[in-house]
Amino acid sequence: MGRLNGKVAIITGGSRGMGASHVRRFVSEGAKVVFTDILVDEGQALAAELGENVIFVQQNVASAFDWEKVVAEAEAAFGPVNVLVNNAGIGAPNKRLEETTIEEYQRVIDVNQLSVFLGMKAVLPSMRKTTNGSIVNVSSLAGMVAFMNQSSYVASKFAVRGLTKAAALEFSQYGIRVNSVHPGSVITPLTTNDLTKEMAAEVNKAIPLGRAAQPEELTNLVLYLASDESSYSTGSEFIADGGLSVQ
Ligand SMILES: NC(=O)c1ccc[n+]([C@@H]2O[C@H](COP(=O)([O-])OP(=O)(O)OC[C@H]3O[C@@H](n4cnc5c(N)ncnc54)[C@H](O)[C@@H]3O)[C@@H](O)[C@H]2O)c1
């Protein structure tokens, strides 16, 4: 018996990285999954590999129009949506606040923060048709503590944490739980590209567990929050950072 049997889930940013790990595991735990991304080739290849219980939809998470399309496609294919994982996100240039342009700031806010507002708003009518919805918003350790030269990213991820709590209060009357996940350093294309790998290497030195996480280690947490096993948790922060924030 899968831990997500009978659930319909939407996962954003599922073409690669942590999102792809969530998609794979959700399917193996019995969910029907609609995943979205701007990376079309990777998304279509993953959907083809995983079979009939998975659909890929091209989406820019910062577009309200795209969100309507995604929820409509999910409902048409699989029925009302039980789970939403707002995972898609981008990094920010490693720049001091005074050097950051308004356009750079706004882009990070749109993709990391506005997207979460739009996703929760768009999915609510569908999720209200179910009895036990769960929304998992992927913030960051940067939503708990600040990091140097990351003002837009930190602002976007703190906002996701706050939005999560605000939505948890409002949605509890519909039996919908809303929680945030705060990964520390995870080995994905986001942290291993040329722009970010030096910064990540610096952060990794300070991790008490002595290493960055594999995506699957975060999937375990997201799976728990998506499933009914976390039935009494809402409006809470779930940190998985190898102890980075302890000292
Ligand atoms: N990797 C880490 O160390 C780390 C740490 C803390 C938080 N996070 C967060 O975890 C989430 C997943 O990150 P990841 O490390 O797997 O990164 P990743 O870059 O491997 O994956 C992110 C996915 O989001 C997609 N995406 C980007 N912009 C999009 C848009 N406008 N619309 C739709 N999809 C879009 C990308 O194409 C990509 O497939 C992000 O929200 C990130 O901020 C990552």
CSV table of C-alpha atoms and ligand atoms in Angstrom, one decimal:
chain,number,residue,atom,x,y,z
A,1,MET,CA,0.0,0.0,0.0
A,2,GLY,CA,1.6,3.3,-1.1
A,3,ARG,CA,1.7,6.2,1.3
A,4,LEU,CA,0.0,8.4,-1.3
A,5,ASN,CA,-2.6,6.0,-2.7
A,6,GLY,CA,-5.6,7.8,-4.1
A,7,LYS,CA,-4.0,11.2,-4.0
A,8,VAL,CA,-3.7,13.6,-6.9
A,9,ALA,CA,-0.7,15.9,-6.6
A,10,ILE,CA,0.7,18.9,-8.5
A,11,ILE,CA,4.5,19.4,-8.2
A,12,THR,CA,6.1,22.5,-9.7
A,13,GLY,CA,9.7,22.6,-10.9
A,14,GLY,CA,9.6,18.8,-11.4
A,15,SER,CA,11.8,18.5,-14.5
A,16,ARG,CA,15.0,18.2,-12.5
A,17,GLY,CA,16.6,18.5,-9.0
A,18,MET,CA,14.5,18.0,-5.9
A,19,GLY,CA,11.3,18.4,-7.9
A,20,ALA,CA,12.2,15.4,-10.1
A,21,SER,CA,13.0,13.3,-7.0
A,22,HIS,CA,9.6,14.3,-5.5
A,23,VAL,CA,7.8,13.3,-8.8
A,24,ARG,CA,9.5,9.9,-8.9
A,25,ARG,CA,8.7,9.0,-5.3
A,26,PHE,CA,5.2,10.3,-5.3
A,27,VAL,CA,4.4,8.0,-8.3
A,28,SER,CA,6.0,5.1,-6.6
A,29,GLU,CA,3.9,5.8,-3.5
A,30,GLY,CA,0.7,5.6,-5.5
A,31,ALA,CA,-0.1,9.2,-6.3
A,32,LYS,CA,-1.3,10.5,-9.7
A,33,VAL,CA,1.0,13.4,-10.5
A,34,VAL,CA,0.9,16.5,-12.6
A,35,PHE,CA,4.3,18.2,-12.6
A,36,THR,CA,5.2,21.4,-14.3
A,37,ASP,CA,8.3,23.3,-15.3
A,38,ILE,CA,9.7,25.7,-17.9
A,39,LEU,CA,12.2,22.9,-19.0
A,40,VAL,CA,10.1,21.1,-21.5
A,41,ASP,CA,12.4,18.5,-23.0
A,42,GLU,CA,13.5,17.2,-19.5
A,43,GLY,CA,9.8,17.3,-18.3
A,44,GLN,CA,8.5,15.3,-21.2
A,45,ALA,CA,11.3,12.7,-20.9
A,46,LEU,CA,10.6,12.2,-17.2
A,47,ALA,CA,6.8,11.9,-17.8
A,48,ALA,CA,7.4,9.4,-20.6
A,49,GLU,CA,9.6,7.3,-18.3
A,50,LEU,CA,7.2,7.2,-15.5
A,51,GLY,CA,4.0,6.2,-17.4
A,52,GLU,CA,0.3,6.8,-17.3
A,53,ASN,CA,0.0,8.2,-13.7
A,54,VAL,CA,2.1,11.2,-14.6
A,55,ILE,CA,1.5,14.2,-16.8
A,56,PHE,CA,3.9,17.0,-17.6
A,57,VAL,CA,2.5,20.5,-18.2
A,58,GLN,CA,4.7,23.4,-19.3
A,59,GLN,CA,4.2,26.3,-16.8
A,60,ASN,CA,5.8,29.5,-15.7
A,61,VAL,CA,4.9,29.5,-12.0
A,62,ALA,CA,4.9,33.3,-12.0
A,63,SER,CA,2.0,33.4,-14.4
A,64,ALA,CA,-1.6,33.4,-13.0
A,65,PHE,CA,-2.9,32.3,-16.5
A,66,ASP,CA,-0.6,29.2,-16.5
A,67,TRP,CA,-1.8,28.3,-13.0
A,68,GLU,CA,-5.4,28.1,-14.1
A,69,LYS,CA,-4.3,25.9,-17.0
A,70,VAL,CA,-2.4,23.5,-14.7
A,71,VAL,CA,-5.2,23.0,-12.2
A,72,ALA,CA,-7.8,22.5,-15.0
A,73,GLU,CA,-5.6,19.9,-16.7
A,74,ALA,CA,-5.0,18.1,-13.4
A,75,GLU,CA,-8.7,18.0,-12.6
A,76,ALA,CA,-9.6,16.8,-16.1
A,77,ALA,CA,-7.0,14.0,-16.1
A,78,PHE,CA,-7.2,12.8,-12.5
A,79,GLY,CA,-9.9,14.6,-10.5
A,80,PRO,CA,-9.7,17.1,-7.6
A,81,VAL,CA,-6.2,17.9,-6.4
A,82,ASN,CA,-5.2,16.7,-2.9
A,83,VAL,CA,-1.6,17.8,-2.8
A,84,LEU,CA,0.3,20.9,-4.1
A,85,VAL,CA,4.1,21.1,-3.8
A,86,ASN,CA,5.3,24.6,-4.6
A,87,ASN,CA,8.9,23.5,-5.3
A,88,ALA,CA,10.0,25.6,-8.4
A,89,GLY,CA,12.5,28.3,-7.5
A,90,ILE,CA,15.6,30.1,-8.7
A,91,GLY,CA,18.8,31.3,-7.1
A,92,ALA,CA,19.8,34.9,-6.9
A,93,PRO,CA,23.0,36.5,-8.2
A,94,ASN,CA,25.6,36.7,-5.4
A,95,LYS,CA,25.5,40.5,-5.0
A,96,ARG,CA,25.3,43.0,-2.3
A,97,LEU,CA,21.9,44.7,-1.9
A,98,GLU,CA,23.2,48.0,-3.1
A,99,GLU,CA,24.4,46.4,-6.4
A,100,THR,CA,21.2,44.4,-7.0
A,101,THR,CA,18.9,45.9,-9.7
A,102,ILE,CA,15.2,46.2,-9.3
A,103,GLU,CA,14.8,43.8,-12.2
A,104,GLU,CA,17.0,41.2,-10.5
A,105,TYR,CA,15.2,41.6,-7.2
A,106,GLN,CA,11.7,41.4,-8.9
A,107,ARG,CA,12.5,38.3,-10.9
A,108,VAL,CA,13.5,36.3,-7.8
A,109,ILE,CA,10.4,37.6,-5.9
A,110,ASP,CA,8.1,36.6,-8.9
A,111,VAL,CA,9.5,33.1,-9.3
A,112,ASN,CA,10.0,32.2,-5.6
A,113,GLN,CA,7.3,34.1,-3.8
A,114,LEU,CA,4.5,35.3,-6.1
A,115,SER,CA,4.3,31.8,-7.5
A,116,VAL,CA,3.4,30.3,-4.1
A,117,PHE,CA,0.6,32.9,-3.7
A,118,LEU,CA,-0.7,32.1,-7.2
A,119,GLY,CA,-0.4,28.4,-6.7
A,120,MET,CA,-2.3,28.3,-3.4
A,121,LYS,CA,-5.0,30.6,-4.8
A,122,ALA,CA,-5.4,28.6,-8.0
A,123,VAL,CA,-5.6,25.2,-6.4
A,124,LEU,CA,-8.0,26.1,-3.5
A,125,PRO,CA,-11.3,25.6,-5.4
A,126,SER,CA,-10.2,22.1,-6.5
A,127,MET,CA,-8.7,21.1,-3.1
A,128,ARG,CA,-11.8,22.2,-1.3
A,129,LYS,CA,-13.6,19.4,-3.1
A,130,THR,CA,-11.4,16.9,-1.2
A,131,THR,CA,-11.5,16.2,2.6
A,132,ASN,CA,-7.8,16.3,3.4
A,133,GLY,CA,-5.7,18.6,1.3
A,134,SER,CA,-2.0,19.3,1.9
A,135,ILE,CA,0.1,22.1,0.5
A,136,VAL,CA,3.9,22.0,0.9
A,137,ASN,CA,5.7,25.2,0.2
A,138,VAL,CA,9.5,24.8,-0.4
A,139,SER,CA,11.2,27.7,1.3
A,140,SER,CA,14.9,27.4,2.4
A,141,LEU,CA,17.1,27.7,5.4
A,142,ALA,CA,17.3,31.2,3.9
A,143,GLY,CA,13.7,31.6,5.0
A,144,MET,CA,14.8,31.1,8.6
A,145,VAL,CA,18.2,33.0,8.7
A,146,ALA,CA,19.8,35.5,6.3
A,147,PHE,CA,22.7,34.8,4.1
A,148,MET,CA,25.3,37.4,2.9
A,149,ASN,CA,24.7,38.9,-0.6
A,150,GLN,CA,21.3,37.2,-1.1
A,151,SER,CA,18.8,39.9,-0.2
A,152,SER,CA,16.2,38.9,-2.9
A,153,TYR,CA,16.5,35.2,-2.2
A,154,VAL,CA,16.3,35.7,1.5
A,155,ALA,CA,13.3,38.0,1.2
A,156,SER,CA,11.5,35.6,-1.1
A,157,LYS,CA,12.0,32.6,1.1
A,158,PHE,CA,11.0,34.4,4.4
A,159,ALA,CA,7.9,35.5,2.5
A,160,VAL,CA,7.1,31.9,1.6
A,161,ARG,CA,7.3,31.0,5.3
A,162,GLY,CA,4.9,33.8,6.2
A,163,LEU,CA,2.5,33.1,3.4
A,164,THR,CA,2.4,29.4,4.6
A,165,LYS,CA,1.3,30.4,8.1
A,166,ALA,CA,-1.3,32.9,6.7
A,167,ALA,CA,-2.8,30.3,4.4
A,168,ALA,CA,-2.7,27.6,7.1
A,169,LEU,CA,-5.0,29.8,9.2
A,170,GLU,CA,-7.4,30.5,6.4
A,171,PHE,CA,-7.5,27.0,4.9
A,172,SER,CA,-7.8,24.9,8.1
A,173,GLN,CA,-11.6,25.3,7.9
A,174,TYR,CA,-11.5,23.2,4.7
A,175,GLY,CA,-9.3,20.5,6.2
A,176,ILE,CA,-6.4,21.8,4.2
A,177,ARG,CA,-2.9,21.8,5.8
A,178,VAL,CA,-0.1,24.1,4.7
A,179,ASN,CA,3.5,23.7,5.8
A,180,SER,CA,6.9,25.0,4.7
A,181,VAL,CA,10.1,23.0,4.1
A,182,HIS,CA,13.5,24.6,4.7
A,183,PRO,CA,16.3,22.7,3.1
A,184,GLY,CA,19.9,23.6,3.9
A,185,SER,CA,22.4,22.7,1.2
A,186,VAL,CA,21.2,20.1,-1.3
A,187,ILE,CA,23.1,18.7,-4.3
A,188,THR,CA,21.0,19.8,-7.4
A,189,PRO,CA,21.7,21.8,-10.6
A,190,LEU,CA,20.8,24.9,-8.5
A,191,THR,CA,23.9,24.5,-6.3
A,192,THR,CA,26.3,22.8,-8.7
A,193,ASN,CA,26.3,25.3,-11.5
A,194,ASP,CA,29.3,27.6,-12.2
A,195,LEU,CA,27.6,30.6,-10.6
A,196,THR,CA,26.7,29.0,-7.3
A,197,LYS,CA,29.1,26.1,-6.7
A,198,GLU,CA,31.8,28.2,-4.9
A,199,MET,CA,29.2,29.7,-2.5
A,200,ALA,CA,27.7,26.2,-1.9
A,201,ALA,CA,31.2,24.8,-1.2
A,202,GLU,CA,31.7,27.5,1.4
A,203,VAL,CA,28.3,26.8,3.1
A,204,ASN,CA,29.0,23.0,3.1
A,205,LYS,CA,32.1,23.4,5.2
A,206,ALA,CA,30.0,24.6,8.1
A,207,ILE,CA,27.5,21.7,8.1
A,208,PRO,CA,27.7,19.7,11.3
A,209,LEU,CA,26.7,16.4,9.5
A,210,GLY,CA,29.7,17.2,7.2
A,211,ARG,CA,28.0,17.0,3.9
A,212,ALA,CA,25.3,18.4,1.7
A,213,ALA,CA,22.0,16.5,1.2
A,214,GLN,CA,20.9,14.3,-1.6
A,215,PRO,CA,17.5,15.4,-3.1
A,216,GLU,CA,15.9,12.1,-2.0
A,217,GLU,CA,16.6,13.1,1.7
A,218,LEU,CA,14.3,16.1,1.2
A,219,THR,CA,11.8,14.1,-0.7
A,220,ASN,CA,11.3,12.0,2.5
A,221,LEU,CA,10.2,15.1,4.3
A,222,VAL,CA,8.0,16.4,1.5
A,223,LEU,CA,6.4,13.0,1.2
A,224,TYR,CA,5.6,12.9,4.9
A,225,LEU,CA,4.0,16.4,4.7
A,226,ALA,CA,2.0,15.5,1.6
A,227,SER,CA,0.7,12.3,3.2
A,228,ASP,CA,-1.9,11.8,5.9
A,229,GLU,CA,0.9,10.8,8.2
A,230,SER,CA,1.3,14.5,9.0
A,231,SER,CA,-2.4,15.0,9.7
A,232,TYR,CA,-1.8,17.2,12.8
A,233,SER,CA,0.8,19.5,11.4
A,234,THR,CA,-0.2,22.8,9.8
A,235,GLY,CA,1.4,26.2,9.6
A,236,SER,CA,4.8,24.8,10.7
A,237,GLU,CA,8.3,25.0,9.5
A,238,PHE,CA,10.2,21.7,8.8
A,239,ILE,CA,14.0,22.2,8.6
A,240,ALA,CA,16.3,19.6,7.0
A,241,ASP,CA,19.8,21.3,7.0
A,242,GLY,CA,22.3,18.7,8.5
A,243,GLY,CA,22.4,20.9,11.6
A,244,LEU,CA,23.6,24.0,9.8
A,245,SER,CA,21.3,26.4,11.7
A,246,VAL,CA,22.0,24.9,15.1
A,247,GLN,CA,24.9,27.1,16.1
B,1,LIG,N1,19.4,23.1,-3.7
B,1,LIG,C1,19.5,23.7,-2.5
B,1,LIG,O1,20.5,23.6,-1.8
B,1,LIG,C2,18.2,24.4,-2.0
B,1,LIG,C3,18.3,24.8,-0.7
B,1,LIG,C4,17.2,25.5,-0.1
B,1,LIG,C5,16.1,25.6,-0.9
B,1,LIG,N2,16.0,25.2,-2.2
B,1,LIG,C6,14.8,25.3,-2.9
B,1,LIG,O2,14.3,24.1,-3.4
B,1,LIG,C7,13.6,24.3,-4.6
B,1,LIG,C8,14.1,23.3,-5.7
B,1,LIG,O3,15.4,23.7,-6.0
B,1,LIG,P1,16.5,22.7,-6.6
B,1,LIG,O4,17.7,22.8,-5.8
B,1,LIG,O5,15.9,21.4,-6.9
B,1,LIG,O6,16.8,23.5,-8.0
B,1,LIG,P2,16.8,23.1,-9.5
B,1,LIG,O7,17.2,24.3,-10.2
B,1,LIG,O8,17.5,21.9,-9.8
B,1,LIG,O9,15.2,22.9,-9.8
B,1,LIG,C9,14.3,23.9,-9.8
B,1,LIG,C10,13.3,23.7,-11.0
B,1,LIG,O10,12.4,24.8,-11.0
B,1,LIG,C11,12.2,25.1,-12.4
B,1,LIG,N3,11.8,26.5,-12.6
B,1,LIG,C12,12.6,27.6,-12.4
B,1,LIG,N4,11.9,28.7,-12.7
B,1,LIG,C13,10.7,28.3,-13.1
B,1,LIG,C14,9.5,29.0,-13.4
B,1,LIG,N5,9.4,30.3,-13.6
B,1,LIG,N6,8.4,28.2,-13.7
B,1,LIG,C15,8.4,26.9,-13.5
B,1,LIG,N7,9.5,26.2,-13.2
B,1,LIG,C16,10.6,26.9,-12.9
B,1,LIG,C17,13.6,24.9,-13.0
B,1,LIG,O11,13.5,24.8,-14.4
B,1,LIG,C18,14.0,23.6,-12.3
B,1,LIG,O12,13.6,22.4,-13.0
B,1,LIG,C19,13.7,25.7,-5.0
B,1,LIG,O13,12.6,26.4,-4.5
B,1,LIG,C20,14.9,26.2,-4.2
B,1,LIG,O14,14.9,27.6,-3.9
B,1,LIG,C21,17.1,24.5,-2.7
